CSV table of C-alpha atoms and ligand atoms in Angstrom, one decimal:
chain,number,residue,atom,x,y,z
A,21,UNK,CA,47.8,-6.7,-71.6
A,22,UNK,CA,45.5,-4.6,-69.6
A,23,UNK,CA,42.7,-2.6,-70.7
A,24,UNK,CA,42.0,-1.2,-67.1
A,25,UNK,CA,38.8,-2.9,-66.4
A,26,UNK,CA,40.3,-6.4,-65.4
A,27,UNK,CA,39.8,-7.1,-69.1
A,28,UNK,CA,42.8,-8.6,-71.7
A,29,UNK,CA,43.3,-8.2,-75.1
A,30,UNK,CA,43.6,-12.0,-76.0
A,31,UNK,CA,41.2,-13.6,-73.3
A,32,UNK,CA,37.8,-12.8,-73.4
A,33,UNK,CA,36.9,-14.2,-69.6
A,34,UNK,CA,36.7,-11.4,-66.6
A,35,UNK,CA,36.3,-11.8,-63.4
A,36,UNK,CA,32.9,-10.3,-61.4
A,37,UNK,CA,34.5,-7.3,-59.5
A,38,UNK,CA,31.6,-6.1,-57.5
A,39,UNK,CA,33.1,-7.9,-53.9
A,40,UNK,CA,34.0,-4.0,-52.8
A,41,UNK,CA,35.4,-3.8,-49.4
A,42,UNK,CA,35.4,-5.6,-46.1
A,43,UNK,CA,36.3,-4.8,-43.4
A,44,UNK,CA,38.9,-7.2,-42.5
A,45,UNK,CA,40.3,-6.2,-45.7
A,46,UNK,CA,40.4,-2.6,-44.5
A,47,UNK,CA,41.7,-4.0,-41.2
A,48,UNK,CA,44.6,-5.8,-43.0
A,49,UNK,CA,45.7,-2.5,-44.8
A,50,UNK,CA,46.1,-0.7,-41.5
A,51,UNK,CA,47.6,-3.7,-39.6
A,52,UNK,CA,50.4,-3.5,-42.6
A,53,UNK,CA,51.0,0.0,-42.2
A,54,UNK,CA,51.8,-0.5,-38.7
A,55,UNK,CA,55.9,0.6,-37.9
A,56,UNK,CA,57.4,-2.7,-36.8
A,57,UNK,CA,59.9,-0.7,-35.1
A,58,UNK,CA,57.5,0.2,-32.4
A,59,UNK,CA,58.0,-1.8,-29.3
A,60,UNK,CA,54.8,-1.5,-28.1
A,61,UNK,CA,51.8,-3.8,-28.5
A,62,UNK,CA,49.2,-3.1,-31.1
A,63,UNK,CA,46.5,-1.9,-30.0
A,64,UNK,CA,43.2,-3.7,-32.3
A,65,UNK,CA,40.5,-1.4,-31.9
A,66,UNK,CA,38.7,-1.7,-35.5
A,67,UNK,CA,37.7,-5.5,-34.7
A,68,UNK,CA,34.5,-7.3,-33.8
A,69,UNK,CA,36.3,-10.3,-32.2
A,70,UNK,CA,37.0,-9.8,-28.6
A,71,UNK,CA,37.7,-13.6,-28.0
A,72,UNK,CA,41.5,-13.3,-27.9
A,73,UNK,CA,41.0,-11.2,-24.9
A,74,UNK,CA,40.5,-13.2,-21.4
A,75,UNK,CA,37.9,-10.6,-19.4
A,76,UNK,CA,36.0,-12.5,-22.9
A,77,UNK,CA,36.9,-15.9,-22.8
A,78,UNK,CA,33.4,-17.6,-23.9
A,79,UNK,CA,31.6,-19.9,-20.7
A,80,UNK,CA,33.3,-23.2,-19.6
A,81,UNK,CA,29.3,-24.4,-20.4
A,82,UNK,CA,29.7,-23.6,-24.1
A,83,UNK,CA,33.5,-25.2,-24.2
A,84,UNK,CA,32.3,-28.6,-22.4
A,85,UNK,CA,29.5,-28.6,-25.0
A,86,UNK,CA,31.5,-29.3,-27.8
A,87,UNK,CA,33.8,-31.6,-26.0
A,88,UNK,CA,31.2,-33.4,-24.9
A,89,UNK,CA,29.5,-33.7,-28.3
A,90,UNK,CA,32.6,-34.2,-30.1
A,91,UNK,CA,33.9,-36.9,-27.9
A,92,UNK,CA,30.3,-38.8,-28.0
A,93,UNK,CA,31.2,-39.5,-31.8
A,94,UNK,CA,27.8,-39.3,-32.9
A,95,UNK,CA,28.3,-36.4,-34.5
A,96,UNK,CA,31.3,-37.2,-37.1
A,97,UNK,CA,28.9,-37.4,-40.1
A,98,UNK,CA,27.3,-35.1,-42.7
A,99,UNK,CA,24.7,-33.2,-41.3
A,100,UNK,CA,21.1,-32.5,-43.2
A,101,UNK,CA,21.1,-28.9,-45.5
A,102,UNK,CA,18.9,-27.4,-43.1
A,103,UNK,CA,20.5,-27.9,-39.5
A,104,UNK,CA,20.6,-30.7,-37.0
A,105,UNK,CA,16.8,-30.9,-35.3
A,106,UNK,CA,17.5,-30.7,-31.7
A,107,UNK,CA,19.3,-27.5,-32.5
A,108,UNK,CA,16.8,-26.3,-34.4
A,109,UNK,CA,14.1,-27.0,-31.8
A,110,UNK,CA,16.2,-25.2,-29.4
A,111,UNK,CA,16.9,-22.1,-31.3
A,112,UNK,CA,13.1,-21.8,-32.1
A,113,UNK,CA,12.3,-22.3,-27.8
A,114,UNK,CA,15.4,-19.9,-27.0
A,115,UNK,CA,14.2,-17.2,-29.7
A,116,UNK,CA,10.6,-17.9,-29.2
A,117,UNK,CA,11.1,-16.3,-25.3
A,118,UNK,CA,11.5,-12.7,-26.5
A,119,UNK,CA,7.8,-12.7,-29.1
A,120,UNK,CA,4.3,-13.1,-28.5
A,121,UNK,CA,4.0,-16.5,-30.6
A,122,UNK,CA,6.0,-19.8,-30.7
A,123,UNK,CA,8.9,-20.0,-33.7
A,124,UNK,CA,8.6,-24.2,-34.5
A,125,UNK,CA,12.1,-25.6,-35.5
A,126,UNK,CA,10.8,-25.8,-39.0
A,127,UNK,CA,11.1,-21.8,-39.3
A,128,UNK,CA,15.0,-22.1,-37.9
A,129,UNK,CA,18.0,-23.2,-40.6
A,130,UNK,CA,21.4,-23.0,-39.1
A,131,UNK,CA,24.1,-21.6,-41.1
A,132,UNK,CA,27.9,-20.9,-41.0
A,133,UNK,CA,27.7,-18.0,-38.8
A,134,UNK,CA,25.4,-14.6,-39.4
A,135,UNK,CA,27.4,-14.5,-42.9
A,136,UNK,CA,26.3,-17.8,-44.3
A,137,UNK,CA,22.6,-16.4,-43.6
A,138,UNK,CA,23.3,-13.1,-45.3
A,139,UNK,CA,24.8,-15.2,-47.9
A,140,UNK,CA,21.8,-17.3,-48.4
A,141,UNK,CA,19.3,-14.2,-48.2
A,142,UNK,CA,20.8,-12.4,-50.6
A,143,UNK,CA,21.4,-16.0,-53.0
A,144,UNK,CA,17.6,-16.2,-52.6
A,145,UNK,CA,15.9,-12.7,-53.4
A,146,UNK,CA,18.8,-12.1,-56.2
A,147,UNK,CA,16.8,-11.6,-59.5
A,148,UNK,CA,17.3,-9.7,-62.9
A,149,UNK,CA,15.7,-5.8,-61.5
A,150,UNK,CA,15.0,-6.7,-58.0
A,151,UNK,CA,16.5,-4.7,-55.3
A,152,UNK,CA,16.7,-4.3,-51.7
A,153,UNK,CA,17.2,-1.6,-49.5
A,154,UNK,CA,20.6,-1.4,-46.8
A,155,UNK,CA,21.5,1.0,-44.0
A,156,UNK,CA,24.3,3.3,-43.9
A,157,UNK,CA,26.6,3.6,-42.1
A,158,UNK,CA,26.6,-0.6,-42.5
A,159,UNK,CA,28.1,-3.9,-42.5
A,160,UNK,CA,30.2,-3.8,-46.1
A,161,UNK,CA,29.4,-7.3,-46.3
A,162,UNK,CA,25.7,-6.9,-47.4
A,163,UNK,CA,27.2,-4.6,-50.1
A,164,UNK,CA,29.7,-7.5,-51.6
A,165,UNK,CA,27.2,-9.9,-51.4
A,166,UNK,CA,24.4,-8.3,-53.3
A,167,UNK,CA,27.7,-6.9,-55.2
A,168,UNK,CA,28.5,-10.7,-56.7
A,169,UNK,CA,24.8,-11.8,-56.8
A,170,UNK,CA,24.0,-9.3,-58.7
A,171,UNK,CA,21.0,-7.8,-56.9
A,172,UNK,CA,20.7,-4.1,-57.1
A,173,UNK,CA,21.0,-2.1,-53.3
A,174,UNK,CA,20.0,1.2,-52.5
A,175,UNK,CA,21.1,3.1,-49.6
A,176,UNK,CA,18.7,4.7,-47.0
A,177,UNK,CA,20.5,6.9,-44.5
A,178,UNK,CA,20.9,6.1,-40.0
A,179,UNK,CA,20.0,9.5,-38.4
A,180,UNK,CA,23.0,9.9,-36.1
A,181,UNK,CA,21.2,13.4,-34.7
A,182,UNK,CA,17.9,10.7,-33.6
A,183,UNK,CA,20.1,8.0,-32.3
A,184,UNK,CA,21.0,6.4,-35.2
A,185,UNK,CA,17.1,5.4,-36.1
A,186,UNK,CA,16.3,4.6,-39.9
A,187,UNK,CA,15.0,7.5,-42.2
A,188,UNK,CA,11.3,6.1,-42.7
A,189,UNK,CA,10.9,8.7,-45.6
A,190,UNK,CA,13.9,7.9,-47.4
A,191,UNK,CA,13.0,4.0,-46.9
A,192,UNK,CA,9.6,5.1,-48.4
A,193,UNK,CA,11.3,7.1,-51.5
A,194,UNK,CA,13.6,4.4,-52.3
A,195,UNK,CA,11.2,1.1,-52.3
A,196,UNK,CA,9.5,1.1,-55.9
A,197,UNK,CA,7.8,-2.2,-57.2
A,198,UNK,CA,11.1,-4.6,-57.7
A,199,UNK,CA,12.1,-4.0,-53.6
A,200,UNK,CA,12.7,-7.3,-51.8
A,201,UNK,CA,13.3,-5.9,-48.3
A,202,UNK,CA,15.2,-3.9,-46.1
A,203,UNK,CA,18.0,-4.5,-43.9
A,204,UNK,CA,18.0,-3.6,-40.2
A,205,UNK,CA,20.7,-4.0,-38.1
A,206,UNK,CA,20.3,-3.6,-34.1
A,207,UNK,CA,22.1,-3.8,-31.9
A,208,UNK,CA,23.9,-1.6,-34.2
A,209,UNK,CA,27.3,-2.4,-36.4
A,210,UNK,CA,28.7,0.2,-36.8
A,211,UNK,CA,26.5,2.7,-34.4
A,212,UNK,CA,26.0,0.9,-31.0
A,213,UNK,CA,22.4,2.3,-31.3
A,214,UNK,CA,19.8,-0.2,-29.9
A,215,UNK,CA,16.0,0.7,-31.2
A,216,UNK,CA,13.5,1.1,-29.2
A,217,UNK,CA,10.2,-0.6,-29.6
A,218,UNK,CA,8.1,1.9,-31.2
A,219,UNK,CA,10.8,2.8,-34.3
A,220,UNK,CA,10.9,-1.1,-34.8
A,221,UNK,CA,7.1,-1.1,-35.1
A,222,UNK,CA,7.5,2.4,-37.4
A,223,UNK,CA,9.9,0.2,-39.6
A,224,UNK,CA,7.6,-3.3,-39.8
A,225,UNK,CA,4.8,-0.5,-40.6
A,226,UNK,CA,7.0,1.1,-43.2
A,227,UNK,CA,7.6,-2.6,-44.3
A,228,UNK,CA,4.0,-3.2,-44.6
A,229,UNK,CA,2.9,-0.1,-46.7
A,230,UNK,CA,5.8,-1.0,-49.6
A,231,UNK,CA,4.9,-4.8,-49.6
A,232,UNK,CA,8.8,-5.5,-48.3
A,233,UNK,CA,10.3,-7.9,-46.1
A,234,UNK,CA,12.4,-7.4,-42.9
A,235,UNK,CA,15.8,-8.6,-42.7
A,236,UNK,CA,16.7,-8.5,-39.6
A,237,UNK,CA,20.6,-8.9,-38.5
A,238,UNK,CA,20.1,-9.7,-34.8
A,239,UNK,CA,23.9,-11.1,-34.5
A,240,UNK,CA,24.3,-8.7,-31.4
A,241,UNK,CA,20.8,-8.9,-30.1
A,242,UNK,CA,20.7,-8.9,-26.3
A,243,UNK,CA,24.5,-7.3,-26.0
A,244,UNK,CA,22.6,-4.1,-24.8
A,245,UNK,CA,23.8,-2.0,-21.8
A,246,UNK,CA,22.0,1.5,-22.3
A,247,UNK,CA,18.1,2.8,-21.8
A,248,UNK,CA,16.8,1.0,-24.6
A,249,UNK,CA,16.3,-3.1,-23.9
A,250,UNK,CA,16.5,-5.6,-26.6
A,251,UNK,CA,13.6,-5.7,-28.8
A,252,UNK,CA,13.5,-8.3,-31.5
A,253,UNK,CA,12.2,-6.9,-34.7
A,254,UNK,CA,10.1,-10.7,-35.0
A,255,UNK,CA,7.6,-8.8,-32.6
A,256,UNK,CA,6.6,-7.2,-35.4
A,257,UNK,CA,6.3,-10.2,-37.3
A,258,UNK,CA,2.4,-10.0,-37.6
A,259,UNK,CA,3.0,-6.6,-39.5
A,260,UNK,CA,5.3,-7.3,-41.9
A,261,UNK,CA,7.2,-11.0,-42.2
A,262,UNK,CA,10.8,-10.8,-40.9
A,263,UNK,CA,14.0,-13.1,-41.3
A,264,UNK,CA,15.9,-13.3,-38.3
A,265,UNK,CA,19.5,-13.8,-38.8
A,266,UNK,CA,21.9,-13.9,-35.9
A,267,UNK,CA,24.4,-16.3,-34.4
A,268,UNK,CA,26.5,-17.7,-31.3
A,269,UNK,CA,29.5,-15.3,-32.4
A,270,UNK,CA,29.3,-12.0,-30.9
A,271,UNK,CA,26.8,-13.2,-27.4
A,272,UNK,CA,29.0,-16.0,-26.9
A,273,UNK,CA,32.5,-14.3,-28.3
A,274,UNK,CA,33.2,-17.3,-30.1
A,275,UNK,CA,32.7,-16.0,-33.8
A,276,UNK,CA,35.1,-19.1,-34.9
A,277,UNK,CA,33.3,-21.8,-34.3
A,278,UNK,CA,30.7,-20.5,-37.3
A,279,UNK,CA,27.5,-21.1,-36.2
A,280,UNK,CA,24.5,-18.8,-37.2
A,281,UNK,CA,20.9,-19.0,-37.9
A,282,UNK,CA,18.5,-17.5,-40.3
A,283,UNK,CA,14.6,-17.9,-38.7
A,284,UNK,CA,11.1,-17.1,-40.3
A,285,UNK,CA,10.0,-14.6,-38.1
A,286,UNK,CA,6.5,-15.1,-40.0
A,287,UNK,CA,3.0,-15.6,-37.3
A,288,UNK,CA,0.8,-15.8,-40.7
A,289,UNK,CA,2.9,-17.6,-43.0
A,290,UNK,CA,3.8,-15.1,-45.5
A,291,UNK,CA,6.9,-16.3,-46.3
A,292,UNK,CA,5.7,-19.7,-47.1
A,293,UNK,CA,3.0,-18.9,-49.0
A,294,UNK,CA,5.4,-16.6,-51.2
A,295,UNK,CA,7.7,-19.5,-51.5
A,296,UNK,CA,10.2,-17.4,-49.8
A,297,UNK,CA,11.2,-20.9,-47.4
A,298,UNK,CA,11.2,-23.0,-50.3
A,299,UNK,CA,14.0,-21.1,-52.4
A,300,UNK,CA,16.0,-20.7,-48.8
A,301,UNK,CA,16.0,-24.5,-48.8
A,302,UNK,CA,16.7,-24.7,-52.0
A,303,UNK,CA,19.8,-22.0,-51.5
A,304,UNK,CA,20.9,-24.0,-48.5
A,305,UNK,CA,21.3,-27.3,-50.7
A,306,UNK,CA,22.8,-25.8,-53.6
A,307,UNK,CA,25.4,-24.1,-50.8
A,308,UNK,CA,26.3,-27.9,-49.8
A,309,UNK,CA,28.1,-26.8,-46.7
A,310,UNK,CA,27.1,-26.5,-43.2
A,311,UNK,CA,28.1,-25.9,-40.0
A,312,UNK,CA,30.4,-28.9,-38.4
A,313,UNK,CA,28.2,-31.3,-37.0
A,314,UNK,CA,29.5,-31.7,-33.6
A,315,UNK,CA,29.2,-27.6,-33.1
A,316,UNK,CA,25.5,-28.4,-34.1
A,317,UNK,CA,25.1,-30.8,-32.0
A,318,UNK,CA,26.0,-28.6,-29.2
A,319,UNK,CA,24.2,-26.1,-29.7
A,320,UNK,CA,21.2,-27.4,-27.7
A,321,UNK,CA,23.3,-27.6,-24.2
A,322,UNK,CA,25.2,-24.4,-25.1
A,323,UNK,CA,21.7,-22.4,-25.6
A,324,UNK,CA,20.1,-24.0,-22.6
A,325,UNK,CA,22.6,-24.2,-20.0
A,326,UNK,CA,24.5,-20.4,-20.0
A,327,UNK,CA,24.1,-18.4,-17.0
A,328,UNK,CA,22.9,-15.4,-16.8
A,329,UNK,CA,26.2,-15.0,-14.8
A,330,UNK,CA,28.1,-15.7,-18.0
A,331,UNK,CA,25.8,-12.4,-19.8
A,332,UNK,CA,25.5,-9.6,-16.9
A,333,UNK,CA,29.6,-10.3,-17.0
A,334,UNK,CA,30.1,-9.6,-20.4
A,335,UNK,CA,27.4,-6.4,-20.5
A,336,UNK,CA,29.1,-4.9,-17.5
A,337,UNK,CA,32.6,-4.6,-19.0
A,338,UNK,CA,31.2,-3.3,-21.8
A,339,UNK,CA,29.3,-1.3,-20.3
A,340,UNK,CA,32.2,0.4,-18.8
A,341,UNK,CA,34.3,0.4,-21.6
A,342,UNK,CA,31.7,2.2,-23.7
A,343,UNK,CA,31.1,5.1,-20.8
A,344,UNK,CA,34.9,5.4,-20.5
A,345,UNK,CA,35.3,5.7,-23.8
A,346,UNK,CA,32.6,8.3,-24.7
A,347,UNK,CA,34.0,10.2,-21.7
A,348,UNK,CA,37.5,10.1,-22.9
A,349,UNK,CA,36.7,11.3,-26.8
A,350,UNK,CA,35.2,14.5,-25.2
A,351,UNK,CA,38.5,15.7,-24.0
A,352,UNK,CA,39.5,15.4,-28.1
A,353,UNK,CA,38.9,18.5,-30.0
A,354,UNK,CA,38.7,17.1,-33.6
A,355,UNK,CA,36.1,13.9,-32.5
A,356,UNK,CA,32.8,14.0,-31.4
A,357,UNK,CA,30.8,11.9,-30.2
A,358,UNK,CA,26.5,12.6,-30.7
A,359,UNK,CA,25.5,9.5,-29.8
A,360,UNK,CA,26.7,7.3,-26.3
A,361,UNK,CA,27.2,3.1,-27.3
A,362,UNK,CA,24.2,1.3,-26.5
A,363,UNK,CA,24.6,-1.6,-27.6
A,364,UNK,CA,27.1,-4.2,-29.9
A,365,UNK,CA,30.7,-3.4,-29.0
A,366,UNK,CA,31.3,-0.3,-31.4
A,367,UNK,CA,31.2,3.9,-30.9
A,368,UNK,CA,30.9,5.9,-33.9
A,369,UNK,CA,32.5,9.0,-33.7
A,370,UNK,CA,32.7,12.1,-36.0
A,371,UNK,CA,36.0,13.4,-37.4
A,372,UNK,CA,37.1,16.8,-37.9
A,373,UNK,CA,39.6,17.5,-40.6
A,374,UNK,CA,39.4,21.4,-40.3
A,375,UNK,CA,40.8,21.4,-36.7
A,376,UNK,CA,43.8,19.1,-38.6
A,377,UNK,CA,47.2,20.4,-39.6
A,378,UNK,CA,47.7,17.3,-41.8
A,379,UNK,CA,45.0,15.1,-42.0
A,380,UNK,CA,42.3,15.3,-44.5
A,381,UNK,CA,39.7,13.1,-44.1
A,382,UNK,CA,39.1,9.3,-41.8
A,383,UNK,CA,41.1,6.6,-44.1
A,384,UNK,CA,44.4,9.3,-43.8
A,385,UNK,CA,43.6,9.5,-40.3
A,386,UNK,CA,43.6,5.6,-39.3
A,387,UNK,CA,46.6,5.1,-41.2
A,388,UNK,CA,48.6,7.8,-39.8
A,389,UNK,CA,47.1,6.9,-36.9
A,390,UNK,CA,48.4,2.8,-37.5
A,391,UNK,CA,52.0,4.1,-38.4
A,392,UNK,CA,52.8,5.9,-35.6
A,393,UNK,CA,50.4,5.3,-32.5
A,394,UNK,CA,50.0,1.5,-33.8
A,395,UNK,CA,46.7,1.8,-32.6
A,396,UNK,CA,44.2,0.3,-35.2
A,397,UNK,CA,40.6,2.1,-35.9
A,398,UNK,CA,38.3,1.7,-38.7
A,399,UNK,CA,38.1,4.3,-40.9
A,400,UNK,CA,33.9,5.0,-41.9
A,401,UNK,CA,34.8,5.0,-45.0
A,402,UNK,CA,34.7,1.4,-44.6
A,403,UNK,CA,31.4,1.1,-43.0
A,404,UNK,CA,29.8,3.7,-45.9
A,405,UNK,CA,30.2,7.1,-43.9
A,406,UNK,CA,32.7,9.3,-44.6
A,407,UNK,CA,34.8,11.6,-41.7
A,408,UNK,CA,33.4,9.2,-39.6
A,409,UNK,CA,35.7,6.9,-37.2
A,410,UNK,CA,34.1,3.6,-35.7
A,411,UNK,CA,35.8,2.4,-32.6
A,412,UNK,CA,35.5,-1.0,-30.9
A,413,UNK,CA,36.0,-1.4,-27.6
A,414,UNK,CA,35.6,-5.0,-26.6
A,415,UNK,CA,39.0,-5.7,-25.6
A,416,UNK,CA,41.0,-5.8,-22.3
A,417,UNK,CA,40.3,-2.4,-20.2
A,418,UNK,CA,44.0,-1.8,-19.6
A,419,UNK,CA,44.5,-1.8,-23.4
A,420,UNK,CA,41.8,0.5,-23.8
A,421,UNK,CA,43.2,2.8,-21.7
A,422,UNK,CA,46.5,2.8,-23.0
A,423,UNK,CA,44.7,2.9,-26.9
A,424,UNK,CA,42.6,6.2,-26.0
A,425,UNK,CA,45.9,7.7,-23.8
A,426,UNK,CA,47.6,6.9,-27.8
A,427,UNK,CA,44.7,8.5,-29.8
A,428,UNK,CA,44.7,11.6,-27.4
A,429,UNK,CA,48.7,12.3,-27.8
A,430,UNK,CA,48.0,11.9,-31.8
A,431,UNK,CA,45.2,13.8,-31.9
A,432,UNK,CA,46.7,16.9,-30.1
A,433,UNK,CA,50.7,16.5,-31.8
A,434,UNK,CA,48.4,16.6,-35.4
A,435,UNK,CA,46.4,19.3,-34.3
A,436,UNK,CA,46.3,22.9,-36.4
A,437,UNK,CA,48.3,25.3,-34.2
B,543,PLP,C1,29.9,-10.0,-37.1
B,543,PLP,C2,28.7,-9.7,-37.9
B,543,PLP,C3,28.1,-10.6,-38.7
B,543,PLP,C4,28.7,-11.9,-39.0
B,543,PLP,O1,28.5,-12.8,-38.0
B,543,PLP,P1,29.3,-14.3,-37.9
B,543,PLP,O2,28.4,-15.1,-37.0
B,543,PLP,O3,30.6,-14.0,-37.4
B,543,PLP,O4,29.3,-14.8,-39.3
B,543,PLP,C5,27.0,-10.3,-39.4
B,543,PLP,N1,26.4,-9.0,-39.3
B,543,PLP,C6,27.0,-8.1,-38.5
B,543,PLP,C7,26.3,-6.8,-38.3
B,543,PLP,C8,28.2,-8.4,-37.8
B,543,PLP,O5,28.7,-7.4,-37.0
C-alpha cells in the first residue's frame, strides 16, 4: 500500500525522488498531448537539437572523421578514464586560442557530452552541508543532479530587464562558508543572452570575494550572432579558478555522438592544490564509462579541420531566425519579448495570462497550445521561471514560419474579448 511519499507499509526501501524535471520529460508530456487527428506536421520548437533539420546537417569534415577513425580499427578498445591524449591535446590548443595562457591536455577530461561533465562536477563537490549556487531561469538538469547527489542548490536570480546578467548581490547573499561554486551559463539556455566581458570579470570577482569556484557551461560558446562576442569565462581564470564544461553537441549539431569536455580553466593551480583534479579523476573512474573510442579518436581532425565556412553558415540562419522571430512576437499582445536572442538557439519570452480568456499561466498555455496548434514550446516553468515561454528556433525557416503563423492564430482565437 501507499503511504504517499513513495513509501510501503511492508517494504522498508524507497527510492531517492529528488530527479525533478527535465526537460525532455516536459517535452514528452506536450508531444503526447498533441491531436493525432491533425494532419499537419508538428511543429518542435521546445528542443535543443536542430540536427534532424538539413539547413543543420553537421560538416562532411566532422562525418569523414569518424569514418575515417572507425574504419582505421585502432580505435575498437577501451579507452583510458580520462580521454584519449591526442584529443585531449587538441581540445587544450583549440580552447587555449580564446585566453591569455596555454590549457595543457592534462587540464582537459572528455566526457559523454556537457551532461557527463555536469555529472561529474556535481559527483565531485557533493558533500554532507555543502552547496552551490545555480541560475534561474536554468538548465533543470543541474537541479536533478545535485537533486540525487544530494548537494544542497540555491537559486540566484538572471536579470531579464539587464540582459539576462547574474544578480551579483544575490550571488553575494546566498554564498555562506559551505558554497562550492556557482553556475554560469553563456551563451544562455534558456535566455539567448551572451555576456559581455566586463559582467564575466564582475562574476570571477564575485567568485573571488566568497572563496567559490566557476562553473562554467560553455556548451554553446561561440554560437553568438548579436553585439556581444564570445567571451570565455577561463579569461578570468587568474581571478577566480573556473571549470570549463562544453561539448561538440550544440557547435557541431551533433548532440548524439556524446562527446563533451570538462577543462581546468586554473593559470595558478588552484584546483590542484585543493585536490579538486584529483577527486574529478577519481569521479571519472568510479563512472567507468566514456565516450566511444572511435568518436575520441576523431576529435583531433574534427576540431582542427572545420571551416569557418561550416560556422558563419550556421550563425547566419540563426541569426535570421532569431530577428524574425523577435519581430514576429511583437505583433502578439499577450507575449513580450525584453530581451532580442543573442546567442544559443533559444528566445525567452514573457506571458500574459491577464490578456487570456482561458489560459492561466505557461504550462496551460503549451499544452493548449500542443493540442490544437501542434506546435511544441517549453513552458518556463520547466526551465525555473514561471509565465515565462522559451522558444527554440534552430529548425528549418519554412517551419518557423509556419510555427509563429500557428502561435499567432492561437494567441488571438484565445484572446479576452
Ligand atoms: C544541451 C545542453 C547541455 C548538454 O550537452 P550535451 O553535450 O548534449 O550533453 C548542457 N548544458 C546546457 C545549458 C545545454 O543546453
Amino acid at each position: 500500500m501507499e503511504t504517499g511519499d513513495g513509501g510501503h507499509k511492508k517494504w522498508g526501501f524507497r527510492a531517492n525522488n529528488a530527479c525533478g524535471i527535465t526537460v525532455r520529460g516536459v517535452l514528452e508530456t506536450l508531444m503526447d498531448a498533441t491531436n493525432p487527428e491533425d494532419e499537419r506536421q508538428t511543429i518542435p520548437l521546445g528542443h535543443g537539437d536542430p540536427s534532424a533539420f538539413p539547413c543543420f546537417r553537421t560538416t562532411k569534415i566532422a562525418e569523414d572523421a569518424i569514418v575515417d577513425s572507425l574504419r582505421s580499427a585502432k580505435f575498437n578498445g577501451y579507452a583510458s578514464n580520462v580521454g584519449f591524449l591526442p584529443a585531449r591535446r587538441s581540445l587544450a590548443d583549440y580552447l587555449s586560442r580564446d585566453l591569455p595562457y596555454k590549457l595543457s591536455p592534462d587540464d582537459v577530461f572528455l566526457t559523454i557530452g556537457c551532461t557527463q561533465a555536469i555529472e561529474i562536477v556535481m559527483m565531485a563537490f557533493a558533500r554532507p552541508g555543502a552547496n552551490i549556487l545555480l541560475p534561474r531561469p536554468g538548465f533543470p538538469y543541474y537541479e536533478a543532479c545535485s537533486g540525487y547527489r544530494k548537494l544542497e542548490y540555491r537559486h540566484f536570480d538572471l536579470l531579464p530587464d539587464k540582459g539576462w546578467e547574474v544578480n551579483l548581490q544575490a550571488v553575494e547573499a546566498l554564498a555562506d562558508e559551505n558554497t562550492v561554486g556557482m553556475v554560469i551559463i553563456n551563451p544562455g539556455n534558456p535566455c539567448g543572452s551572451v555576456y559581455t566581458y566586463e559582467h564575466l570579470k564582475k562574476v570571477a570577482e564575485i567568485a573571488k570575494k566568497l572563496g567559490i569556484l566557476v562553473i562554467a557551461d560553455e556548451v554553446y560558446g561561440h554560437l553568438t550572432f548579436g553585439k556581444n562576442p564570445f567571451v570565455p569565462m577561463g579569461v578570468f581564470g587568474s581571478i577566480a579558478p573556473v571549470l570549463t564544461l562544453g561539448s561538440i553537441s550544440k557547435r557541431w549539431m551533433v548532440p548524439g555522438w556524446r562527446i563533451g569536455w570538462l577543462v581546468a580553466s586554473d593559470p595558478n593551480g588552484v584546483l590542484k592544490e585543493t585536490k579538486v583534479v584529483e577527486s574529478i579523476i577519481s569521479c571519472l573512474k568510479i563512472s567507468v564509462c566514456d565516450p566511444a573510442t572511435f568518436i575520441q579518436a576523431a576529435i583531433p581532425q574534427i576540431i582542427e579541420k572545420t571551416t569557418d565556412e561550416f560556422f558563419n553558415n550556421v550563425i547566419s540562419i540563426l541569426r535570421k531566425s532569431a530577428e524574425f522571430v523577435y519581430d514576429q512576437i511583437k505583433d502578439i499582445d499577450c507575449l513580450t519579448c525584453p530581451n532580442k536572442s543573442e546567442g544559443a538557439m533559444f528566445l525567452m519570452v514573457k506571458f500574459n495570462s491577464t490578456l487570456m480568456d482561458d489560459i492561466n499561466d505557461d504550462t496551460e498555455f503549451c499544452l493548449k497550445l500542443a493540442k490544437e496548434e501542434s506546435v511544441i514550446i517549453l513552458p518556463g516553468t520547466a526551465a525555473g521561471l514561471k509565465n515565462w515561454l522559451r522558444i527554440t528556433f534552430a529548425i528549418e525557416p519554412t517551419s518557423l514560419q509556419d510555427g509563429l503563423l500557428r502561435l499567432k492564430a492561437f494567441c488571438k482565437r484565445h484572446a479576452k474579448k
